[in-house]
C-alpha positions as CSV (number, residue, x, y, z in Angstrom):
1,M,0.0,0.0,0.0
2,P,1.7,3.2,-1.1
3,V,1.5,6.1,1.3
4,I,2.3,9.4,-0.4
5,Q,2.9,12.7,1.4
6,I,2.5,16.0,-0.4
7,H,3.3,19.4,1.3
8,L,1.9,22.5,-0.4
9,M,1.9,26.2,0.5
10,E,-1.7,27.2,1.3
11,G,-3.7,28.9,-1.4
12,R,-4.7,26.1,-3.8
13,T,-8.5,25.7,-4.5
14,E,-10.2,22.5,-3.3
15,A,-10.6,21.6,-7.0
16,Q,-6.9,21.9,-7.6
17,K,-6.1,19.7,-4.5
18,E,-8.7,17.1,-5.6
19,A,-7.2,17.0,-9.1
20,L,-3.7,16.6,-7.7
21,M,-4.7,13.7,-5.5
22,R,-6.5,12.0,-8.5
23,E,-3.4,12.4,-10.7
24,V,-0.9,11.2,-8.1
25,T,-3.1,8.2,-7.5
26,R,-3.2,7.5,-11.2
27,A,0.6,7.8,-11.5
28,A,1.0,5.4,-8.5
29,V,-1.4,2.9,-10.2
30,D,0.4,3.2,-13.5
31,T,3.9,3.0,-12.3
32,L,3.6,0.7,-9.3
33,G,0.9,-1.6,-10.6
34,V,-1.3,-1.2,-7.5
35,K,-5.1,-0.8,-7.2
36,P,-6.3,2.8,-6.7
37,E,-8.1,1.6,-3.4
38,S,-4.6,0.9,-1.9
39,V,-3.2,4.4,-2.6
40,R,-3.1,6.7,0.5
41,I,-2.3,10.4,0.1
42,L,-1.6,12.7,2.9
43,L,-1.9,16.3,1.8
44,Q,-0.6,18.9,4.3
45,E,-1.0,22.6,3.6
46,L,1.7,24.8,5.1
47,R,0.6,28.2,6.4
48,S,2.1,31.3,4.8
49,G,5.5,32.0,6.5
50,H,5.8,28.5,7.9
51,F,8.2,27.4,5.1
52,A,11.7,28.8,4.6
53,V,14.4,28.8,1.9
54,A,17.9,29.4,3.1
55,G,16.4,30.6,6.5
56,E,14.1,33.1,4.9
57,P,10.3,32.5,5.4
58,K,8.3,32.3,2.3
59,Y,4.8,33.8,2.1
60,V,1.9,33.2,-0.2
61,E,2.1,36.7,-1.6
62,E,5.7,36.1,-2.8
63,A,4.6,32.9,-4.7
64,G,1.8,35.0,-6.5
65,K,4.4,37.6,-7.5
66,R,6.4,34.9,-9.2
67,A,3.4,33.4,-10.8
68,G,4.0,35.3,-14.1
69,S,7.3,33.6,-14.7
70,S,6.4,30.1,-13.2
71,S,2.7,29.9,-13.7
72,N,0.9,26.6,-14.1
73,G,-2.1,28.3,-15.9
74,T,-4.0,28.8,-12.7
75,G,-2.4,32.3,-11.8
76,Q,-0.5,30.7,-9.0
77,A,3.1,29.5,-8.7
78,N,3.6,25.9,-9.6
79,G,4.9,25.1,-6.0
80,H,7.5,22.5,-7.2
81,E,9.9,24.0,-4.8
82,N,7.5,23.6,-2.0
83,A,6.4,20.1,-2.5
84,T,7.8,16.8,-1.4
85,A,6.7,13.3,-2.0
86,N,7.9,10.1,-0.2
């Protein structure tokens, strides 16, 4: 049974989080050959300022300012630098 942890900065919509969980489940099914019912996803949202890079807290507003250069089409930063999966 795969257990997948995802950490995201707050600010995503419920629809975006649901789509992420569906796609991650699909990827686990396709690559690991498991049934969707066996995939567990733990999604944890980090409050603005509760995440730091090089000791400097990051805030949701900062991610929005970068959205123009690293946008995922939703008007929000893509968050790759803030996500981990185990």
